[in-house]
Structure formats: C-alpha cells, structure tokens
Coordinates of C-alpha atoms in Angstrom, one line a residue:
A1 CA -81.3 -22.9 112.8
G2 CA -80.4 -19.4 111.4
P3 CA -77.3 -16.9 111.5
I4 CA -79.0 -15.1 114.6
P5 CA -80.5 -16.9 117.7
P6 CA -84.2 -16.9 117.7
G7 CA -85.9 -13.8 119.4
L8 CA -82.9 -11.5 118.7
S9 CA -83.0 -8.7 116.1
P10 CA -79.9 -8.3 113.7
Q11 CA -77.8 -5.4 115.0
V12 CA -74.4 -3.9 114.8
D13 CA -73.1 -2.2 118.0
V14 CA -70.5 0.6 118.2
M15 CA -68.7 2.1 121.1
W16 CA -65.8 4.7 120.6
D17 CA -63.7 7.1 122.7
V18 CA -60.9 9.5 121.9
M19 CA -57.6 8.5 123.5
S20 CA -55.5 11.0 125.4
E21 CA -52.5 12.4 123.6
H22 CA -50.2 10.6 126.3
N23 CA -51.7 7.2 125.7
C24 CA -51.7 7.8 121.7
S25 CA -48.0 8.8 122.0
D26 CA -47.0 5.8 124.1
Q27 CA -48.7 3.4 121.4
F28 CA -48.0 5.1 118.1
G29 CA -45.3 7.8 118.8
V30 CA -45.1 11.4 119.6
R31 CA -45.5 12.7 115.9
T32 CA -48.8 10.6 115.5
A33 CA -50.2 11.8 118.8
R34 CA -49.4 15.5 117.9
R35 CA -50.9 15.2 114.3
Y36 CA -53.9 12.9 114.9
F37 CA -56.6 12.3 117.5
C38 CA -56.5 8.4 118.1
V39 CA -60.1 7.0 118.3
D40 CA -60.6 3.6 119.9
V41 CA -63.6 1.8 118.4
Q42 CA -65.3 -1.4 119.5
L43 CA -67.6 -3.0 117.1
G44 CA -69.9 -6.1 117.7
N45 CA -71.5 -7.8 114.8
N46 CA -74.8 -9.6 115.3
S47 CA -76.2 -8.8 111.9
G48 CA -76.6 -12.3 110.8
Y49 CA -73.8 -12.1 108.1
P50 CA -70.2 -11.3 108.2
L51 CA -69.4 -7.7 107.6
I52 CA -66.7 -6.1 105.4
L53 CA -65.5 -2.8 106.6
S54 CA -64.3 -0.1 104.1
G55 CA -63.9 2.6 106.6
V56 CA -64.9 4.6 109.6
G57 CA -65.9 8.3 109.5
F58 CA -67.9 11.0 111.3
L59 CA -71.2 12.7 110.5
R60 CA -71.3 16.4 111.5
S61 CA -73.9 19.0 110.4
G62 CA -75.0 16.9 107.5
M63 CA -71.5 16.5 106.2
R64 CA -69.5 13.2 106.3
E65 CA -65.7 13.2 106.9
S66 CA -63.4 10.3 106.5
T67 CA -60.5 9.3 108.9
A68 CA -57.0 9.1 107.9
S69 CA -55.9 6.1 106.0
Y70 CA -53.5 3.5 107.5
L71 CA -50.6 4.2 105.0
T72 CA -50.9 7.9 105.9
V73 CA -50.5 7.4 109.6
R74 CA -47.7 4.8 109.0
S75 CA -45.8 7.3 106.9
V76 CA -45.8 9.7 109.9
V77 CA -44.2 6.9 112.1
Q78 CA -41.7 6.1 109.5
R79 CA -40.7 9.7 109.4
E80 CA -40.1 9.6 113.2
H81 CA -37.8 6.8 112.6
V82 CA -35.6 8.7 110.3
I83 CA -36.0 12.4 111.7
S84 CA -36.4 12.7 115.3
G85 CA -34.6 14.2 118.2
R86 CA -33.3 10.8 119.5
N87 CA -32.4 9.4 116.0
A88 CA -30.9 12.7 114.8
T89 CA -28.7 13.0 117.9
L90 CA -27.3 9.4 117.5
R91 CA -26.4 10.0 113.8
V92 CA -24.7 13.3 114.7
L93 CA -22.6 11.5 117.2
Q94 CA -21.6 8.8 114.9
T95 CA -20.9 11.2 112.0
A96 CA -18.9 13.3 114.2
G97 CA -16.6 10.3 115.2
V98 CA -16.2 9.6 111.5
I99 CA -15.2 13.2 110.7
I100 CA -12.7 13.3 113.7
A101 CA -11.1 10.0 112.5
G102 CA -10.8 11.6 109.0
F103 CA -8.2 14.2 110.3
E104 CA -5.8 11.4 111.7
P105 CA -3.8 10.9 108.4
F106 CA -3.0 14.7 108.3
T107 CA -1.0 14.7 111.5
G108 CA 2.6 13.5 111.7
N109 CA 2.7 13.7 115.5
A110 CA 2.2 10.2 117.0
A111 CA 0.7 11.6 120.2
R112 CA -1.6 13.9 118.4
S113 CA -2.7 11.1 116.2
G114 CA -3.3 8.9 119.1
R115 CA -5.5 11.6 120.7
I116 CA -7.5 12.0 117.6
G117 CA -8.2 8.3 117.6
I118 CA -9.3 8.5 121.2
W119 CA -11.7 11.3 120.5
S120 CA -13.1 9.7 117.5
S121 CA -13.7 6.5 119.4
L122 CA -15.1 8.3 122.4
I123 CA -17.7 10.3 120.5
G124 CA -18.5 8.0 117.5
T125 CA -18.6 4.7 119.5
V126 CA -18.7 5.1 123.3
L127 CA -21.1 8.2 123.4
A128 CA -23.3 7.0 120.5
S129 CA -23.6 3.6 122.1
A130 CA -24.5 5.2 125.5
W131 CA -27.0 7.4 123.9
D132 CA -28.5 4.5 122.0
G133 CA -28.8 2.5 125.2
L134 CA -30.2 5.3 127.3
F135 CA -32.7 6.3 124.8
P136 CA -33.8 3.3 122.7
D137 CA -35.5 3.7 119.4
R138 CA -39.3 3.1 120.0
T139 CA -40.5 3.6 116.4
V140 CA -40.1 -0.1 115.5
P141 CA -42.5 -1.3 118.2
Q142 CA -44.7 1.6 117.5
S143 CA -44.9 0.6 114.0
A144 CA -45.9 -2.9 115.1
N145 CA -48.6 -1.5 117.4
L146 CA -50.0 0.4 114.4
D147 CA -50.1 -2.8 112.3
D148 CA -51.9 -4.5 115.2
A149 CA -54.4 -1.9 115.9
A150 CA -55.1 0.2 112.9
L151 CA -58.1 -0.4 110.7
R152 CA -57.3 -1.8 107.3
D153 CA -59.3 -1.5 104.1
G154 CA -61.6 -4.5 103.6
K155 CA -61.5 -5.8 107.3
V156 CA -64.0 -8.8 107.8
V157 CA -65.9 -9.1 110.8
P158 CA -67.5 -12.6 111.3
N159 CA -71.0 -12.9 112.4
N160 CA -71.4 -12.9 116.2
S161 CA -68.0 -11.6 116.8
P162 CA -66.5 -8.5 118.2
V163 CA -63.5 -6.5 116.9
R164 CA -61.4 -3.6 118.4
F165 CA -59.4 -1.2 116.2
T166 CA -58.1 2.4 116.1
V167 CA -58.8 5.1 113.6
F168 CA -57.1 8.4 113.4
V169 CA -58.5 11.9 112.8
D170 CA -56.2 14.8 111.7
R171 CA -56.3 17.4 114.3
E172 CA -56.1 20.0 111.8
E173 CA -59.4 19.1 110.4
I174 CA -61.2 20.2 113.5
A175 CA -58.8 22.8 114.7
A176 CA -61.1 25.4 113.1
L177 CA -64.0 24.0 114.8
L178 CA -62.4 24.1 118.1
Q179 CA -61.8 27.9 117.6
D180 CA -65.0 28.9 116.0
A181 CA -67.3 30.6 118.3
V182 CA -70.5 29.4 116.6
Q183 CA -69.2 25.8 117.0
L184 CA -68.1 26.3 120.5
R185 CA -71.5 27.6 121.5
Y186 CA -73.2 24.7 119.6
A187 CA -71.1 22.2 121.5
A188 CA -71.8 24.2 124.9
N189 CA -75.6 23.8 124.3
L190 CA -75.3 20.1 123.3
A191 CA -73.2 19.5 126.5
R192 CA -75.7 21.4 128.6
T193 CA -78.6 19.4 127.3
L194 CA -76.8 16.0 127.7
A195 CA -76.0 17.2 131.4
S196 CA -79.6 18.1 132.1
N197 CA -80.8 14.7 130.8
L198 CA -78.3 12.8 132.9
R199 CA -79.3 14.8 136.0
A200 CA -83.0 13.9 135.3
Q201 CA -82.1 10.2 134.9
A202 CA -80.1 10.2 138.1
A203 CA -83.2 11.5 140.0
K204 CA -85.5 8.6 138.9
P205 CA -86.2 6.0 141.6
E206 CA -85.4 3.1 139.2
N207 CA -82.0 4.7 138.7
A208 CA -81.1 5.0 142.3
G209 CA -78.1 2.4 142.1
R210 CA -76.7 4.3 139.1
S211 CA -77.4 7.9 140.3
A212 CA -73.7 8.6 141.5
D213 CA -72.3 7.5 138.0
L214 CA -75.0 9.6 136.2
N215 CA -74.2 12.6 138.3
K216 CA -70.5 12.2 137.7
Q217 CA -71.0 12.1 134.0
A218 CA -73.3 15.3 134.3
G219 CA -70.6 17.0 136.2
A220 CA -68.0 16.3 133.5
L221 CA -70.4 17.7 130.9
E222 CA -71.2 20.8 133.1
A223 CA -67.4 21.4 133.4
A224 CA -67.1 21.2 129.5
V225 CA -69.9 23.6 129.2
E226 CA -67.9 26.1 131.4
D227 CA -64.8 25.7 129.3
L228 CA -66.8 26.2 126.0
D229 CA -68.4 29.2 127.3
Q230 CA -65.2 30.8 128.3
E231 CA -63.5 30.0 124.9
A232 CA -66.5 31.5 123.0
A233 CA -66.3 34.6 125.0
K234 CA -62.7 35.1 124.2
A235 CA -63.4 34.7 120.3
T236 CA -62.4 37.7 118.3
N237 CA -63.8 38.1 114.9
G238 CA -65.4 34.7 115.6
Q239 CA -62.1 32.9 116.3
A240 CA -61.0 32.0 119.8
P241 CA -57.2 32.6 120.4
M242 CA -54.7 29.7 120.2
V243 CA -52.6 28.7 123.1
G244 CA -49.0 27.2 123.2
S245 CA -45.9 28.0 121.1
R246 CA -45.4 27.8 117.3
I247 CA -41.7 27.0 118.1
N248 CA -41.5 24.9 121.1
P249 CA -43.1 21.4 120.3
L250 CA -43.5 20.6 123.9
H251 CA -46.0 23.4 124.1
R252 CA -47.3 23.1 120.6
H253 CA -49.6 25.7 119.1
R254 CA -53.3 24.4 119.4
P255 CA -56.9 25.5 120.4
K256 CA -57.4 25.6 124.1
A257 CA -60.6 23.5 123.7
E258 CA -58.6 20.6 122.3
E259 CA -57.4 19.8 125.8
N260 CA -60.8 18.7 126.8
L261 CA -61.5 15.3 125.1
L262 CA -65.2 15.5 125.9
V263 CA -65.3 18.7 123.7
V264 CA -63.6 16.9 120.9
R265 CA -66.2 14.1 121.1
L266 CA -69.0 16.6 120.9
L267 CA -67.4 18.5 117.8
L268 CA -66.4 15.2 115.9
G269 CA -70.1 14.4 115.5
D270 CA -71.7 10.9 115.1
L271 CA -69.3 7.9 114.4
I272 CA -70.4 6.1 111.1
V273 CA -69.2 2.8 109.9
V274 CA -69.0 2.3 106.1
G275 CA -69.4 -1.4 105.0
D276 CA -71.7 -4.1 103.7
E277 CA -73.0 -7.5 104.6
I278 CA -71.3 -10.5 102.9
E279 CA -74.3 -12.9 102.0
Y280 CA -72.2 -15.0 99.7
K281 CA -75.4 -15.6 97.4
Q282 CA -74.3 -17.4 94.2
R283 CA -70.6 -16.9 95.2
V284 CA -69.9 -20.2 97.2
Q285 CA -66.7 -21.9 96.5
V286 CA -65.7 -25.3 97.8
S287 CA -61.9 -25.8 98.4
S288 CA -60.2 -28.6 100.1
S289 CA -57.4 -26.4 101.5
A290 CA -59.5 -23.3 102.2
V291 CA -58.0 -20.6 104.5
S292 CA -59.9 -17.9 106.2
P293 CA -59.5 -14.5 104.5
E294 CA -58.4 -13.1 107.9
R295 CA -56.3 -15.4 109.9
L296 CA -56.3 -14.9 113.7
Q297 CA -52.7 -16.1 114.0
A298 CA -49.9 -17.1 111.9
P299 CA -49.0 -21.0 111.8
Q300 CA -46.5 -22.2 114.4
I301 CA -44.3 -25.3 114.0
K302 CA -41.9 -27.3 116.1
I303 CA -39.6 -30.2 115.7
E304 CA -41.2 -33.5 116.6
G305 CA -38.7 -35.9 118.0
S306 CA -35.0 -35.4 117.3
D307 CA -33.5 -32.3 115.6
T308 CA -30.8 -34.7 114.0
V309 CA -32.0 -36.6 110.8
T310 CA -29.9 -39.4 109.5
V311 CA -29.6 -39.3 105.6
A312 CA -30.4 -42.8 104.2
Q313 CA -28.2 -44.7 101.8
D314 CA -30.3 -43.5 98.9
G315 CA -29.9 -39.9 100.0
S316 CA -33.4 -39.3 101.5
G317 CA -34.2 -37.7 104.7
A318 CA -37.5 -37.4 106.6
F319 CA -38.4 -34.3 108.8
K320 CA -41.2 -34.5 111.2
L321 CA -43.0 -31.3 112.4
S322 CA -45.9 -30.5 114.7
G323 CA -47.6 -27.2 115.4
T324 CA -50.8 -25.2 115.2
S325 CA -52.8 -23.6 112.1
L326 CA -51.2 -26.0 109.7
A327 CA -54.2 -26.6 107.5
G328 CA -53.3 -25.6 103.7
T329 CA -49.6 -24.8 104.6
V330 CA -47.0 -24.7 102.0
P331 CA -43.4 -25.7 103.2
N332 CA -40.2 -23.5 102.7
V333 CA -37.1 -25.6 102.8
T334 CA -33.5 -24.4 102.6
I335 CA -30.4 -26.5 102.9
R336 CA -27.1 -25.2 103.9
N337 CA -23.4 -26.0 104.8
A338 CA -20.4 -23.8 105.5
A339 CA -19.9 -23.3 101.8
G340 CA -23.4 -22.0 101.1
R341 CA -27.1 -22.6 100.9
K342 CA -29.8 -23.3 98.4
S343 CA -33.5 -23.2 98.5
L344 CA -35.4 -26.5 97.4
T345 CA -38.4 -26.5 95.1
T346 CA -41.5 -28.7 95.5
G347 CA -40.0 -31.1 93.1
D348 CA -37.1 -31.8 95.6
F349 CA -39.3 -32.9 98.4
S350 CA -42.7 -34.4 99.1
T351 CA -45.1 -33.3 101.9
L352 CA -47.6 -35.4 104.0
V353 CA -50.1 -33.5 106.1
T354 CA -51.8 -35.4 108.9
A355 CA -54.0 -34.7 112.0
D356 CA -50.6 -34.8 114.0
G357 CA -48.5 -32.5 111.9
I358 CA -46.4 -32.5 108.8
T359 CA -43.7 -34.9 107.5
I360 CA -41.5 -33.4 104.8
T361 CA -39.2 -35.9 102.8
I362 CA -36.3 -34.6 100.8
T363 CA -36.0 -37.0 97.9
K364 CA -32.2 -36.7 97.4
V365 CA -29.8 -34.8 99.7
D366 CA -26.7 -33.8 97.8
A367 CA -23.5 -35.5 99.2
A368 CA -22.0 -32.2 100.1
Y369 CA -24.7 -31.6 102.7
Q370 CA -25.2 -35.1 104.1
D371 CA -22.6 -34.8 106.9
G372 CA -23.3 -32.0 109.3
G373 CA -25.5 -29.9 106.8
K374 CA -28.4 -27.8 108.2
V375 CA -32.0 -27.8 106.9
D376 CA -34.1 -24.9 107.7
I377 CA -38.0 -25.3 107.4
S378 CA -40.9 -22.9 107.7
V379 CA -44.5 -23.0 106.5
T380 CA -46.7 -20.3 104.9
A381 CA -50.6 -20.3 105.1
G382 CA -52.9 -17.6 104.1
G383 CA -50.1 -15.1 103.5
A384 CA -48.6 -15.6 107.0
T385 CA -45.3 -17.5 107.4
S386 CA -44.5 -19.4 110.6
N387 CA -41.2 -19.5 112.7
T388 CA -38.3 -21.4 111.2
V389 CA -37.0 -24.8 112.7
T390 CA -33.5 -26.1 111.9
F391 CA -32.4 -29.9 111.6
T392 CA -28.9 -31.1 111.5
L393 CA -28.1 -33.8 108.9
K394 CA -26.1 -37.0 109.7
K395 CA -24.7 -39.2 107.1
Q396 CA -25.8 -42.9 107.6
V397 CA -22.8 -45.3 108.2
A398 CA -23.0 -48.8 106.9
A399 CA -23.0 -51.7 109.4
P400 CA -19.6 -53.4 109.7
R401 CA -19.0 -56.7 108.3
L402 CA -16.3 -59.4 109.1
D403 CA -15.1 -62.1 106.8
A404 CA -15.0 -65.7 108.3
P405 CA -11.4 -66.7 108.6
A406 CA -9.8 -69.0 106.0
S407 CA -9.2 -72.6 107.2
D408 CA -5.5 -72.1 107.5
A409 CA -6.1 -68.9 109.6
A410 CA -8.8 -70.2 111.9
T411 CA -6.3 -71.5 114.4
V412 CA -4.0 -68.8 116.1
S413 CA -1.0 -69.7 118.1
V414 CA -0.7 -68.2 121.6
A415 CA 2.7 -66.6 122.4
A416 CA 4.8 -67.7 125.4
N417 CA 3.6 -64.5 127.2
G418 CA -0.1 -65.3 126.8
H419 CA -0.8 -63.0 123.7
A420 CA -2.5 -63.9 120.6
E421 CA -3.0 -61.7 117.4
F422 CA -6.1 -62.1 115.3
K423 CA -6.1 -60.6 111.8
L424 CA -9.6 -59.7 110.5
T425 CA -10.8 -58.5 107.1
G426 CA -14.3 -57.2 106.0
A427 CA -16.0 -53.9 105.1
S428 CA -17.0 -50.7 106.9
L429 CA -14.5 -51.3 109.7
A430 CA -13.1 -47.7 110.2
G431 CA -13.3 -46.6 113.7
A432 CA -14.5 -50.0 115.0
K433 CA -14.2 -51.2 118.6
A434 CA -13.8 -54.9 119.3
Q435 CA -15.8 -57.1 121.7
V436 CA -14.1 -60.3 122.5
T437 CA -15.4 -63.5 124.4
L438 CA -13.2 -66.4 125.4
A439 CA -14.0 -70.0 126.3
K440 CA -12.0 -72.9 127.5
K441 CA -12.0 -76.0 125.5
G442 CA -15.5 -77.5 125.9
G443 CA -16.4 -74.7 128.3
S444 CA -18.9 -71.6 128.2
P445 CA -17.7 -68.2 126.6
A446 CA -17.0 -65.2 128.9
P447 CA -16.3 -61.7 127.9
V448 CA -12.6 -60.5 127.9
S449 CA -12.1 -57.2 129.7
A450 CA -11.5 -54.2 127.5
D451 CA -8.0 -53.6 129.1
K452 CA -6.9 -56.9 127.5
V453 CA -8.0 -56.0 124.1
T454 CA -6.1 -53.7 121.7
I455 CA -6.8 -52.8 118.1
S456 CA -4.3 -51.8 115.4
N457 CA -3.8 -51.5 111.6
T458 CA -7.3 -50.4 111.4
T459 CA -8.6 -49.6 107.8
D460 CA -12.1 -49.8 106.3
A461 CA -11.3 -53.2 105.0
G462 CA -9.3 -54.7 107.9
L463 CA -7.9 -54.5 111.4
T464 CA -5.8 -56.5 113.9
V465 CA -7.1 -57.5 117.4
T466 CA -4.6 -58.3 120.1
V467 CA -5.8 -60.2 123.2
T468 CA -3.3 -60.3 126.2
G469 CA -3.2 -62.4 129.3
I470 CA -4.9 -65.4 128.0
P471 CA -5.1 -68.0 130.9
A472 CA -2.9 -71.2 130.4
D473 CA -6.0 -73.4 130.6
S474 CA -7.6 -71.7 127.6
Q475 CA -4.4 -71.6 125.5
D476 CA -4.7 -75.1 124.0
G477 CA -8.0 -75.7 122.2
G478 CA -9.9 -72.6 123.6
Q479 CA -12.4 -70.7 121.4
V480 CA -12.1 -66.8 120.9
S481 CA -15.1 -65.0 119.3
I482 CA -14.9 -61.5 118.1
T483 CA -17.4 -58.9 116.9
V484 CA -16.8 -55.2 116.1
K485 CA -19.0 -52.2 116.7
T486 CA -19.2 -48.9 114.8
D487 CA -21.7 -46.0 114.5
G488 CA -23.4 -48.2 111.8
G489 CA -24.0 -51.1 114.1
T490 CA -22.6 -54.3 115.3
S491 CA -21.0 -56.9 113.0
N492 CA -21.3 -60.6 112.7
A493 CA -19.1 -62.8 115.0
V494 CA -16.1 -64.7 113.8
T495 CA -14.5 -67.4 115.8
F496 CA -10.8 -68.7 116.1
T497 CA -9.3 -71.7 117.9
L498 CA -6.3 -71.2 120.0
K499 CA -3.3 -73.4 119.9
K500 CA -0.4 -73.6 122.4
P501 CA 3.0 -73.6 120.7
Q502 CA 5.0 -76.9 121.0

C-alpha cells in the first residue's frame, strides 16, 4: 500500500477561469470587482503527499507575477463598509436628523419646536430606517464570502483531495498590456493559433461527438482575434485608447479589451502554483488530542436531555452535551444571574469526553446562582469555537419529613360536625400538600377526597391538616394516615386514631 493507487503517476491538476465583473461584484462587492480580476481556481492533489500552498501567480513572457494577498483584498471590502454610496447616504440622513434636532432648544415657539422635532424624526429615523431597509448593507456577507473563498497563506491540501479557492489580480497590473499594441497582436496571434488547432481537432473522425463544442470554442477565439486586431489598429504611439469615463463609476475608465475575458486569460499567461510537498520525514509527533491543522468545520454542540439542571445539596451540577467534531475540545463555561456573570476556570469544573458526547460537572455552584441562574457553555477545538447552549439552574429541595405524633397526641377527637384537626411537625414542609387516607375501625384505608382536606398554619417545621365530613362509622376508633408532598418528594406517613367525643 502507498500514498497513490498502483499504476497512477503522481500529479497536481489545476483548472482556472476569470469570473465576470458582475459575478465578482455579487460575491465580494462592487469595489473589489472594479479593482481586481477574480480568478476561480480548482486544484486536485494526487501527488502522494499533502501540499502546502504559499500562493498562486502567473508566468508571462518569462516574468512571474503574484496575485493580491487576502489582507489587501479584505481592506478593499472594509473600505466599502465605511465609504460607499449606500452607507454614506444612511449616515447623512442620520446626521441630518441629529443636526435638525439641535436647533429645537433655540426656539421659544412651541409649534415651531414641535415641527423641528417632527422633521428631525422624519429624516433621522423614518427616512434613515426606510433607506436601510430598501438598500441593506451587503459588505458583511461579502466579507464572509471572502473569508470562505480566498486563498490564505499556508493552505494545506490533503493527498487525494480537491480544493477550490479564489485569487485576485489587480486590474492595473495588466491594464497596460490590454492597451499595448504589441501585446494585443501577440494575444491575437495566440488566439488565432488556438482556434486553428481546435478546428483541426473538430475535423478528426474520432472527435465527431465533440466537434460542435470544439467549433464553438474556436468561434469564441476567432471573435477575440477580431476584437484584438481592431484594438491594435486603433493604437496611437503604441497604446490603444481607453473607453468609459474617469468621473462616472458606472462607466469606469478602462481598456476596451478588458471586456473580453478570453483576452484577459490570454494576456494573464500561465497560472503557477507555489508550494511544496509535506513528507513529514523525521517530523512525526504523536498526540492523544491531535486536531487537524485545517478543520473542515467548527465543532457543534447540543443539550443532551433536559436544559434544566438541578444543583445537588453539595452545590455540584452536571451538564450533558452531544455534538460533532468534539475530539480535543476545551469547554468555555459562564454562569450568570440578574446581578451579573462570571467565567469559570478549569479548576471550577471537570470534563468527561466519551464517544457519546461531553459531561461537564461544576464542582461548586455559588448559592447566588443556584435558583434560576443560567449556565452558558461552548467548546473550542483547533481554533474554532462552537455554538453556545444555555442551561437553567434549579436548587434542589430537601424531601419533607414528618415527626411521629407523641402518645398523648396520637388520638384526635372528632368535632360534632364531623371535622378533625391534626397538628404535624417535621422538616422541609414549606409548600406541602397533604394526602390523607381514612379507615374504619378494623377496616381498609381509603383516600379522602381533596375537597375535604385543608392545610393551614404552614411553616417549614410544621402545619395543620383539617379533615371535614368524617363519616359517623369512622369517628370512633377510625385510623387517619397522612403524608405530605413537596417539590423535594413525598414524606413518611404518620397515623392518628379518631375518638368520638362523649
């Protein structure tokens, strides 16, 4: 076994094309499209080793020229975010509203003051909001498109893998070539030769199925030859005249040959890829938490089970997560309430990573956060941070407990109206609800309906249960059993004996 399947030679395949100005504008913004040719590159690596790319350039007449760096192109998009017709108009409207409002204190006329306020609100708020809604700012998604598509320094292409990226060529670099009569004639002769070769290929019997496509490509090249010959004939002192306007950006000043992308491809020359194989000889490192140097996607997490976590009596709480790309992740944990928030350090919690996900256990949750506090969790791996999930904290309530009645209180008299009152003591009784059963003397117990049971004088250490409508045949020697239930659970049962008054 080897890095390349048997019988195949190592190779790196490259295809590239120049994007139209409209397509480049839609993806990366108007200023980027007017300043650069956007070149779409597809590269397949079957060299047998991963490749590290340091850049892409063009070889023309023996001279190598580099493409623009990512940071240079990004600065063009950023300037569009600050200075553009859309953003400048929005800021003018907002500023006009502020300036108009500034004149309001200088008038003593209530009616005039009201009109100033109306105009300030109309221009600075209503018109500005309408403009912002009609013409949204596209520079933010265009910056994101640039981040996704542009070639970065040190890009790694794994073996037997394809990549696709965009590089940018400054239009000013080849503007002189697109005007120069010598270069135009050179491109015309090159296009004429390519067209002739394609016609010859289309005429061969073995290419009968492709003849239409070959002739179509030849026709495009012949049309480019015609354009190039016309521009070369217009050249004065070796330079073809420019078209468009120096003032109007919609008809920008440019060489006429720039409009034909086939001509631009011919004059750019041959695309060259600058990089090297990564053989890893004598540079192998073994790591139990290794992360790929170029992650294909950021880790993603979700809550496993309930998003409400009960804080134990010792103040600890466990948070269960599942997700993707979790190998080697480092948790980021923040706890907050209405009063503020704080970030926890690795000493405040422990992490257990399994095949199913991650369990994060906070060792001690401060009392201020235990009832209704929020815990925000994200994870980081390979320089990429996941989405954030939020848990709600719930303070654990102790189970209620009832004291057995003293011997002199174990027998309760039933009033003439059939009511009996039972005084209970215990612990954790706040908010308790009573469950009562009643049995005749020597009989089986049966539940007492809730409408015949009332609770009063409730504290954490005691309460009073009143049972009404006790049947006459249960009033002398009957057994009443009482339990209480809270959020913490159900208590033990206590039993009383009923006594009919003499």
